[in-house]
PDB file of C-alpha atoms in Angstrom:
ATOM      1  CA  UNK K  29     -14.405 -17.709 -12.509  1.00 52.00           C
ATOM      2  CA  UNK K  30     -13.285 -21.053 -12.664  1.00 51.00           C
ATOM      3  CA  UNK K  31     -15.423 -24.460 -13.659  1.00 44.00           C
ATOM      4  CA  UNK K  32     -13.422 -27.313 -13.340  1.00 46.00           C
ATOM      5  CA  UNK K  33     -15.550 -30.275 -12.577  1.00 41.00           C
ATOM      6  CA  UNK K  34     -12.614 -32.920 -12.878  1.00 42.00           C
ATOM      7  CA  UNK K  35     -12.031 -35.694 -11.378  1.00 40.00           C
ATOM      8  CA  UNK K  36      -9.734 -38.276 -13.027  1.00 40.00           C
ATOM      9  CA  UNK K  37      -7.222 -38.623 -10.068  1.00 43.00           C
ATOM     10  CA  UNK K  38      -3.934 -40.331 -11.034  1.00 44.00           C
ATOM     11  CA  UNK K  39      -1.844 -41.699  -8.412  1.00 42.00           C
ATOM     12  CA  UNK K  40       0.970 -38.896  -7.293  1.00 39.00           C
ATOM     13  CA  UNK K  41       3.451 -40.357  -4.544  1.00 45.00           C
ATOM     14  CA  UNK K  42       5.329 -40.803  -8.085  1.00 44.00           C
ATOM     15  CA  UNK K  43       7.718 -37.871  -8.905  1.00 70.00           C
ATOM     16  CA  UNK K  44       7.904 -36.490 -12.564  1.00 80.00           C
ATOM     17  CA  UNK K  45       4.336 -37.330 -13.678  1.00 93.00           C
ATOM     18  CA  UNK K  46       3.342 -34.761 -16.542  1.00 97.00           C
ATOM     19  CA  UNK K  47      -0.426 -34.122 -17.035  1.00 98.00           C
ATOM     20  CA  UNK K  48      -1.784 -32.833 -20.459  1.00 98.00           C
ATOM     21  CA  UNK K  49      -5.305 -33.783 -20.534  1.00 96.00           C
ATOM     22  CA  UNK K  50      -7.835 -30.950 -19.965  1.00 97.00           C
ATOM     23  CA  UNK K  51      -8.746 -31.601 -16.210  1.00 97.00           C
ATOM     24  CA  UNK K  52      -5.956 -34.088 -15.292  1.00 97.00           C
ATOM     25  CA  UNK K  53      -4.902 -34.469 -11.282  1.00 96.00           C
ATOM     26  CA  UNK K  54      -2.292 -35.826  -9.075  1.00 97.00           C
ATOM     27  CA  UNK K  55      -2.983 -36.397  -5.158  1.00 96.00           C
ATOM     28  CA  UNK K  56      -1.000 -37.299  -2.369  1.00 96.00           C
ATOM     29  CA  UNK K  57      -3.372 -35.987   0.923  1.00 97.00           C
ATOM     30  CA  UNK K  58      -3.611 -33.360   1.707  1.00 98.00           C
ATOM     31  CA  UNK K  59      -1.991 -32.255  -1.737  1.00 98.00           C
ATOM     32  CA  UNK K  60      -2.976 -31.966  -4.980  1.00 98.00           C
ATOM     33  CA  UNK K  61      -1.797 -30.508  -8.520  1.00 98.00           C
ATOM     34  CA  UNK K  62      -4.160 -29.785 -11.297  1.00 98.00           C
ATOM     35  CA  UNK K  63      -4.301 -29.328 -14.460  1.00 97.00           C
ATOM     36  CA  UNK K  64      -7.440 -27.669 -15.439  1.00 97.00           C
ATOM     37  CA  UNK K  65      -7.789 -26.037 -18.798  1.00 98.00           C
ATOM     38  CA  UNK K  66     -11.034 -25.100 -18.281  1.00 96.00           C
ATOM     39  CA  UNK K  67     -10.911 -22.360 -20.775  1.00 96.00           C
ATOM     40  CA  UNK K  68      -9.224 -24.256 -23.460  1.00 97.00           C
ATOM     41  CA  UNK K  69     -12.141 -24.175 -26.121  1.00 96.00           C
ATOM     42  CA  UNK K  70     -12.033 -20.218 -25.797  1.00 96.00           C
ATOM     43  CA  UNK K  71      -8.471 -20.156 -27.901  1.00 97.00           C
ATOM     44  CA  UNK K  72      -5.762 -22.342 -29.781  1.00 98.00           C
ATOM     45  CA  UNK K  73      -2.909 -23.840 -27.637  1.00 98.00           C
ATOM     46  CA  UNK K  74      -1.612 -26.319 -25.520  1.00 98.00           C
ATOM     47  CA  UNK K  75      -0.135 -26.877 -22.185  1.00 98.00           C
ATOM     48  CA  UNK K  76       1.052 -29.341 -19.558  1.00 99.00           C
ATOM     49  CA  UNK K  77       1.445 -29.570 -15.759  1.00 98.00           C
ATOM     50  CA  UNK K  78       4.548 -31.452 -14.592  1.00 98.00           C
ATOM     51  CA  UNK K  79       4.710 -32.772 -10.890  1.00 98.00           C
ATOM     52  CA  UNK K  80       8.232 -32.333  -9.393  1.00 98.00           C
ATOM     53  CA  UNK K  81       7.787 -33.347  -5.890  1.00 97.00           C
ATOM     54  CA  UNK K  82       4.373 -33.897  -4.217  1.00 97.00           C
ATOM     55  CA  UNK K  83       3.929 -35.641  -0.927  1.00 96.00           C
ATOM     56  CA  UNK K  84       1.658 -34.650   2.276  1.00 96.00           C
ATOM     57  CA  UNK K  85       4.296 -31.878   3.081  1.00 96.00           C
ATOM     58  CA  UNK K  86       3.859 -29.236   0.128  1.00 98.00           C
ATOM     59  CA  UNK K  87       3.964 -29.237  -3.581  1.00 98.00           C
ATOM     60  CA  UNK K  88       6.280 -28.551  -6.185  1.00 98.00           C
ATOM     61  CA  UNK K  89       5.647 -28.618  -9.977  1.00 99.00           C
ATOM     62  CA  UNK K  90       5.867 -26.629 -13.128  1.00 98.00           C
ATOM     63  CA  UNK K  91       3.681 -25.605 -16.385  1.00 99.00           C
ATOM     64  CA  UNK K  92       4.436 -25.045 -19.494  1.00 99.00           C
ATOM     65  CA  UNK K  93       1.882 -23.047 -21.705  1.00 99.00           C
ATOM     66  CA  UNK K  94       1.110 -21.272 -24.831  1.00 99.00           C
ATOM     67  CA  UNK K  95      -2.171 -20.141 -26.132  1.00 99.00           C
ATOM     68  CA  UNK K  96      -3.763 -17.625 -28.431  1.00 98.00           C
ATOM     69  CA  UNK K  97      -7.063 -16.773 -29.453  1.00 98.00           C
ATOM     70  CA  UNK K  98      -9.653 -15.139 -27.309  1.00 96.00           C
ATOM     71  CA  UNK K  99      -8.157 -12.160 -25.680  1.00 94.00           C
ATOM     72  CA  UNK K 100      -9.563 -11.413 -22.345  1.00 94.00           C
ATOM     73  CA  UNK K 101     -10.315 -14.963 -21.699  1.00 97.00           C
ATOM     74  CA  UNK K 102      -8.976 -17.138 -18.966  1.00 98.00           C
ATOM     75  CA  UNK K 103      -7.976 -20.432 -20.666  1.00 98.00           C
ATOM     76  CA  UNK K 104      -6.108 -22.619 -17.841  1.00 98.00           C
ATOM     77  CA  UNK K 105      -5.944 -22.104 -14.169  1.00 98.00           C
ATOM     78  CA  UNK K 106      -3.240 -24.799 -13.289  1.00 99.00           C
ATOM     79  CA  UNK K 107      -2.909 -24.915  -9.777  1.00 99.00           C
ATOM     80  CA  UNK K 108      -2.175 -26.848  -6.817  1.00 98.00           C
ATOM     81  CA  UNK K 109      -4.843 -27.391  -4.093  1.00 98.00           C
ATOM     82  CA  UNK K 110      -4.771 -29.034  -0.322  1.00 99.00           C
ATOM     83  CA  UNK K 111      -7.828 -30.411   1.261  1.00 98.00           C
ATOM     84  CA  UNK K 112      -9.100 -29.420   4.788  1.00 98.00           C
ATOM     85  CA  UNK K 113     -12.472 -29.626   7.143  1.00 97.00           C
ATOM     86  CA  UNK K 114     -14.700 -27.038   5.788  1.00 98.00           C
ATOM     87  CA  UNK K 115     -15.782 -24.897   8.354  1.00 98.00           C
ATOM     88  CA  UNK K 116     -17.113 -21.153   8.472  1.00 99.00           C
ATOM     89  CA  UNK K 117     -14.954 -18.559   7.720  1.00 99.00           C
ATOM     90  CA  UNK K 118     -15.542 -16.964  11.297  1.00 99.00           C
ATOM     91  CA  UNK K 119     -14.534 -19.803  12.933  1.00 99.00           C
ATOM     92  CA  UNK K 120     -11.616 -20.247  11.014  1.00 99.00           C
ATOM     93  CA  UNK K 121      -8.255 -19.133  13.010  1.00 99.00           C
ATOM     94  CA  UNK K 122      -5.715 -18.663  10.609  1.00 99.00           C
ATOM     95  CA  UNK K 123      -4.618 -20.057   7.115  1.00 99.00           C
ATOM     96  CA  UNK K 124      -1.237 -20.311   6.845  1.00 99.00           C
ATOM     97  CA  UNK K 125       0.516 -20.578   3.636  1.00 99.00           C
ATOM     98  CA  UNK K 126       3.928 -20.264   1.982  1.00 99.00           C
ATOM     99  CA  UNK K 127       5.071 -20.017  -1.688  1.00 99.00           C
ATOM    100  CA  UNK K 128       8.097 -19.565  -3.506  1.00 99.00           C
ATOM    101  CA  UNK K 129       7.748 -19.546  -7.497  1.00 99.00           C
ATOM    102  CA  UNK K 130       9.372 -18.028 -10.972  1.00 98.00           C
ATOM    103  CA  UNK K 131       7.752 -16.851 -14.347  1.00 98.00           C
ATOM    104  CA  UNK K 132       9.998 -17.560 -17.356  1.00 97.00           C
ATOM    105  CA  UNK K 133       8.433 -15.119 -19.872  1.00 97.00           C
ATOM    106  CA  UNK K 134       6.811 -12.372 -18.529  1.00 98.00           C
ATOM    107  CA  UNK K 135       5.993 -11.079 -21.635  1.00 98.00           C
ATOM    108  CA  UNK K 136       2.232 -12.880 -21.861  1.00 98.00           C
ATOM    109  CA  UNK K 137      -0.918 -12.207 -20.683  1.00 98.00           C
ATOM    110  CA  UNK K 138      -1.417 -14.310 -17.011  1.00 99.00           C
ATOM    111  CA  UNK K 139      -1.818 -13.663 -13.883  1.00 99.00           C
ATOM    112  CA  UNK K 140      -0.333 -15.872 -10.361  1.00 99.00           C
ATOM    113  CA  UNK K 141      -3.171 -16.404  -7.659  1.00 99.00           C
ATOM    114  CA  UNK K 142      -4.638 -18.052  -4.774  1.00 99.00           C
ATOM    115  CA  UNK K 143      -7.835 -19.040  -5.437  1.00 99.00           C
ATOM    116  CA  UNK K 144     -10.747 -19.510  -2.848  1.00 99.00           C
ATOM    117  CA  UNK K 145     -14.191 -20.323  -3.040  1.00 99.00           C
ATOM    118  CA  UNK K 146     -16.925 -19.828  -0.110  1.00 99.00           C
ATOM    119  CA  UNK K 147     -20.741 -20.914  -0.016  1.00 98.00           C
ATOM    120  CA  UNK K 148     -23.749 -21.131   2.570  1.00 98.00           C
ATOM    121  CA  UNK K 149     -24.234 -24.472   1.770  1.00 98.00           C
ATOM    122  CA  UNK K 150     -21.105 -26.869   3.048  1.00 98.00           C
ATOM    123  CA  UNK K 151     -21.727 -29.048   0.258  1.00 97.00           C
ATOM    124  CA  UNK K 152     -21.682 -26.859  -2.701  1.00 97.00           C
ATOM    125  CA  UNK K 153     -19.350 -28.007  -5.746  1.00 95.00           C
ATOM    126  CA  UNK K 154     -15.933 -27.039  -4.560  1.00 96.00           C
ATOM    127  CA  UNK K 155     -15.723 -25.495  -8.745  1.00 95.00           C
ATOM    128  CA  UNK K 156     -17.582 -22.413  -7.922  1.00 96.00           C
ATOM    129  CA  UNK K 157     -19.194 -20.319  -5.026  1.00 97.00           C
ATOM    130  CA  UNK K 158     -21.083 -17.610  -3.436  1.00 98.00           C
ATOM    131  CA  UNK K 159     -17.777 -15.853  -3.063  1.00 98.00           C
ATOM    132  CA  UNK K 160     -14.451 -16.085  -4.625  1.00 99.00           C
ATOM    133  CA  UNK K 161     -11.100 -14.492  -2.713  1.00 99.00           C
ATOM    134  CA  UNK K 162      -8.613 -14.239  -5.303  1.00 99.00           C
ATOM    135  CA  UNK K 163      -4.781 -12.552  -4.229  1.00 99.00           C
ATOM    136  CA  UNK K 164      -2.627 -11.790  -7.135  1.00 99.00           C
ATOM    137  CA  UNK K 165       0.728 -12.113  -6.631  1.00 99.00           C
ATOM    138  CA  UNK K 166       1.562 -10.996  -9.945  1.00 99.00           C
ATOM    139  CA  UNK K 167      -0.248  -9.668 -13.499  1.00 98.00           C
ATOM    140  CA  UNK K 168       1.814  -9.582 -16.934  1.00 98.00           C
ATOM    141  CA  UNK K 169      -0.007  -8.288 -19.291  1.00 98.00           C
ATOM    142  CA  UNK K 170      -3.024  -6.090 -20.685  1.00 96.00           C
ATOM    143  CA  UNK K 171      -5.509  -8.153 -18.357  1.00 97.00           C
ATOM    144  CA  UNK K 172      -7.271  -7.248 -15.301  1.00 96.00           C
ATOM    145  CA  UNK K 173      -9.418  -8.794 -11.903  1.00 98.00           C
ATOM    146  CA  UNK K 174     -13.146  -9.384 -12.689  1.00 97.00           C
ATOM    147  CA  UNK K 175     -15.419  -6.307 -12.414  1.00 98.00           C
ATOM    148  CA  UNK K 176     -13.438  -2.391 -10.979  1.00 98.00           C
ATOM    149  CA  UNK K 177     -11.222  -1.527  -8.401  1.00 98.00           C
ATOM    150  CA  UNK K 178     -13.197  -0.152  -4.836  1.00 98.00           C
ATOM    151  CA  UNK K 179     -10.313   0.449  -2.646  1.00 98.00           C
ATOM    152  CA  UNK K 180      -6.323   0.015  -1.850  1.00 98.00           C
ATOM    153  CA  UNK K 181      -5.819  -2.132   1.493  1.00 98.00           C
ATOM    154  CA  UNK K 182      -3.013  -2.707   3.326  1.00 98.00           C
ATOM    155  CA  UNK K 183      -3.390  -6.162   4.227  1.00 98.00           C
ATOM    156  CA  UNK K 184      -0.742  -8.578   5.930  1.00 96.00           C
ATOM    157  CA  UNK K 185       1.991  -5.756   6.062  1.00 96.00           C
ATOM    158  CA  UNK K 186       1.876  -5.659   1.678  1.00 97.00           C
ATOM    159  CA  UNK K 187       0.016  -2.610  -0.062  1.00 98.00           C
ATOM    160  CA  UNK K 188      -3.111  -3.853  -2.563  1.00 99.00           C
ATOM    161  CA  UNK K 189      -5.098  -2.987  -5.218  1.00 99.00           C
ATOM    162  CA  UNK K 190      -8.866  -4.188  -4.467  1.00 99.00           C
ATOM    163  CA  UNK K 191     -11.668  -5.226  -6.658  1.00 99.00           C
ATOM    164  CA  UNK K 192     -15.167  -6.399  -6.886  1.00 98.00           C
ATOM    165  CA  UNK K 193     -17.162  -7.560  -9.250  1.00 98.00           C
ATOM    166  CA  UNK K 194     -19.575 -10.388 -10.349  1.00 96.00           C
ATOM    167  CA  UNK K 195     -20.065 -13.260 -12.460  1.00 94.00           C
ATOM    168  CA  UNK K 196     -22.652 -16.081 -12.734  1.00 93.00           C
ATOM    169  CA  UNK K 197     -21.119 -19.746 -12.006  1.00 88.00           C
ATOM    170  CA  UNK K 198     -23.260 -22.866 -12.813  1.00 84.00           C
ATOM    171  CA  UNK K 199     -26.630 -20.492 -12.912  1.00 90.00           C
ATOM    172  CA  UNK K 200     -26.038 -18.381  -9.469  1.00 92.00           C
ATOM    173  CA  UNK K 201     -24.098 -15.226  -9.080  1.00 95.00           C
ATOM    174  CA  UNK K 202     -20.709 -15.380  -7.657  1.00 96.00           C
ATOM    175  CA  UNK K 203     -18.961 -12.788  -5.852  1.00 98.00           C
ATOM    176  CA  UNK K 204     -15.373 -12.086  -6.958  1.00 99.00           C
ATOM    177  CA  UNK K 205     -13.108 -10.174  -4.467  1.00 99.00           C
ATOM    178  CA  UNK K 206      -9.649  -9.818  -5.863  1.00 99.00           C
ATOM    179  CA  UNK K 207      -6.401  -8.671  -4.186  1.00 99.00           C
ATOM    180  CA  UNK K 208      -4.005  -7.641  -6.708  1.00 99.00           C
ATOM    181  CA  UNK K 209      -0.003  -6.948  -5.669  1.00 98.00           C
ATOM    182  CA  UNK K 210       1.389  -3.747  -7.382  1.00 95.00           C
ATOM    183  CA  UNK K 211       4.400  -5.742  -8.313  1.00 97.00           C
ATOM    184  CA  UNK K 212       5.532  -9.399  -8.460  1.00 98.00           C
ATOM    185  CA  UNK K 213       5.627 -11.317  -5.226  1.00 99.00           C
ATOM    186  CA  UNK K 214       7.919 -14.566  -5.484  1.00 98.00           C
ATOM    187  CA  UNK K 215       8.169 -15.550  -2.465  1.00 98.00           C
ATOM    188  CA  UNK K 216       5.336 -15.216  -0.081  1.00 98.00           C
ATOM    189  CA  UNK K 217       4.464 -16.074   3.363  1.00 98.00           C
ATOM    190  CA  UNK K 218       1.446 -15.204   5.460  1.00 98.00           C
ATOM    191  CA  UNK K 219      -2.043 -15.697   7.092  1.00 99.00           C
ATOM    192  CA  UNK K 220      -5.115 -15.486   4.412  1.00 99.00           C
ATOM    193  CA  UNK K 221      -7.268 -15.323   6.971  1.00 99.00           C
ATOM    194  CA  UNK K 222      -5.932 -11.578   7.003  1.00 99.00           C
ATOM    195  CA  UNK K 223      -8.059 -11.081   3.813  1.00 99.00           C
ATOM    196  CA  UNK K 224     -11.166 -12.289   4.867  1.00 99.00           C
ATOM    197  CA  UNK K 225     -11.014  -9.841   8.388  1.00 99.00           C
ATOM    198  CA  UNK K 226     -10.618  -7.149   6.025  1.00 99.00           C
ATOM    199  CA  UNK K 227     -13.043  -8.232   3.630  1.00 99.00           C
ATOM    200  CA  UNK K 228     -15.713  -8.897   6.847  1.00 99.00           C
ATOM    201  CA  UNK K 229     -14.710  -5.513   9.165  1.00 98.00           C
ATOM    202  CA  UNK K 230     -14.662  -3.462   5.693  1.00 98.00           C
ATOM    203  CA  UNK K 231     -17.054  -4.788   2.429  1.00 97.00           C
ATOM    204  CA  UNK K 232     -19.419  -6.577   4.432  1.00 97.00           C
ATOM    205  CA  UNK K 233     -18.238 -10.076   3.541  1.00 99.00           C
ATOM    206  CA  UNK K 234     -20.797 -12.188   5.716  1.00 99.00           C
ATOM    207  CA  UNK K 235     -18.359 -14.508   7.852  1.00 99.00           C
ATOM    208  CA  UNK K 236     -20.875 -15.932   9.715  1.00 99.00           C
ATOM    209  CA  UNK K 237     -22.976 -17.476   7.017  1.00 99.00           C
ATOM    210  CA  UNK K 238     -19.935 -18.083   5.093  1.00 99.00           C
ATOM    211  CA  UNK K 239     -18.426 -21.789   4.727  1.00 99.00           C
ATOM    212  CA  UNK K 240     -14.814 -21.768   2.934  1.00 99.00           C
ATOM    213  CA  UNK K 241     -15.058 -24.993   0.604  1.00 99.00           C
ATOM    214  CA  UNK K 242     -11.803 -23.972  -1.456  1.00 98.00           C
ATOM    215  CA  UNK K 243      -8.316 -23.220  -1.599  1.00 99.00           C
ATOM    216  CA  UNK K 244      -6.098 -23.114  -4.401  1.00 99.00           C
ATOM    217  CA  UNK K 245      -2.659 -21.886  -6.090  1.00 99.00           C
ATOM    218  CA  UNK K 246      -1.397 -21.456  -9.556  1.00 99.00           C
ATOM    219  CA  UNK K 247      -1.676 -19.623 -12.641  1.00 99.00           C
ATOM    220  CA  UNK K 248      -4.032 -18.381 -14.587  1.00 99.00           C
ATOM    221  CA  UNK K 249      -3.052 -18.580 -18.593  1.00 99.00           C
ATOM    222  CA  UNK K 250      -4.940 -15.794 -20.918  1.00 99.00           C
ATOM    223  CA  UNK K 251      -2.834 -15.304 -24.420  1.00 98.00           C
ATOM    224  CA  UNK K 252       1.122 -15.634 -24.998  1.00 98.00           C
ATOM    225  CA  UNK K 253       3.678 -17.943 -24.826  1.00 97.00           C
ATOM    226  CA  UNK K 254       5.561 -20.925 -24.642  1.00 98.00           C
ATOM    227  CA  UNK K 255       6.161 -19.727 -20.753  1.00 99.00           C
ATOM    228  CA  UNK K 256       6.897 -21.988 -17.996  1.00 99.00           C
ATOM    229  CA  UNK K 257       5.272 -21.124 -14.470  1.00 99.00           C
ATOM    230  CA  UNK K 258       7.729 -22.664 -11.684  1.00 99.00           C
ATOM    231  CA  UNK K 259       6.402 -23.545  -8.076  1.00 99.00           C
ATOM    232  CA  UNK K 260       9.340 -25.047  -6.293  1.00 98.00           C
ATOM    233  CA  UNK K 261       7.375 -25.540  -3.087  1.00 97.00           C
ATOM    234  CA  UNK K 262       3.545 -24.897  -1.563  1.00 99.00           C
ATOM    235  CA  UNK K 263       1.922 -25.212   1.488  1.00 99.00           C
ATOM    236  CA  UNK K 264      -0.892 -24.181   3.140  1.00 99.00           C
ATOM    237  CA  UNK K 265      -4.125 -25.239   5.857  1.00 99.00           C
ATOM    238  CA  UNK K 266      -6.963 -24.433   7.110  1.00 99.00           C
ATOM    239  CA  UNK K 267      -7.277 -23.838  11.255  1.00 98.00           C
TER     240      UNK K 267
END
């Protein structure tokens, strides 16, 4: 859903560095924030990422956004990101995360996500994949999760909306599978390796044959605006 092929790091042990440039990025290992507009050209706008704290224990940053023009149409996904040993997604034990954030305006079109990608191959682009695991933990707004709903879940002790659909990414279809909260989620902790179980025992996600390349967490901008989307800390890894 997403193609942003960036990679003009900027050095991040720095607090307060604000990013404006289309696929700008801050790193201090295993933590990254990112600016990614890779929508912009679909609608009229602007927006910046702001780094508040980032260091090798979590993230913290904010965004500030407001775009119009092509409705339905995903124009940013800023995010922050942590690197980690790709491995299969059955051998993977657990992926622990934690997130507390705020939405100043809630009357826009956006949506709050983790973002993963899987592929067969280890070394496909991290931008796209075979699969996609998206988990909403909040829509605003007339928008929705690629393709229809298939099922409600009760995954990780929270009640969710499921959906499936498809896209094609960089000339191959991609697989979207999208867990969407029935109400806002602020502050979250849990395992996402709960959603791929459920995804493997019950839609026949292939585990096995399945490398997880990607993990990601931010904000996905459609229409509306000025807003400012808050994280005031992140973490997660891979095991």
């Amino acid at each position: 859903m997403k193609l942003p092929v960036t990679l003009a790091m900027l050095a991040a042990t720095a607090m307060g560095q604000t990013m404006c440039s289309q696929y700008d990025s801050a790193s201090s290992p295993p933590y990254s924030v990112n600016q990614n507009l890779w929508g912009e050209y679909q609608g009229t706008g602007s927006q910046c990422v702001y780094v508040d704290k980032l260091s090798s224990s979590g993230a913290s940053w904010h965004t500030e956004w407001t775009w119009s023009g092509g409705d339905g149409t995903v124009k940013s996904y800023s995010n922050s990101g942590v690197t980690f040993n790709k491995k299969l997604v059955s051998d993977v034990s657990s992926i622990p995360t934690s997130v507390e954030w705020k939405q100043d305006n809630t009357n826009v079109n956006a949506d709050v996500a983790y973002d993963l990608f899987t592929a067969a191959n280890v070394d496909h682009a991290t931008s796209s994949g075979d699969y996609e695991l998206m988990i909403w933990l909040a829509r605003y707004g007339n928008i929705q999760p690629i393709g229809k709903q298939i099922a409600t879940a009760t995954v990780g002790g929270k009640s969710w909306e499921v959906w499936y659909g498809s896209t094609t990414q960089a000339g191959a279809e991609q697989r979207t599978y999208s867990f969407v909260s029935e109400s806002p989620i602020n502050s979250y902790s849990g395992d996402i390796n709960a959603f791929f179980s459920y995804l493997t025992q019950n839609q026949g996600f292939p585990a096995s044959s399945q490398y997880l390349i990607n993990l990601q967490f931010g904000t996905e901008a459609f229409t509306g605006g000025p807003a400012t989307f808050t994280v005031d800390n992140w973490t997660a890894s891979v095991n």
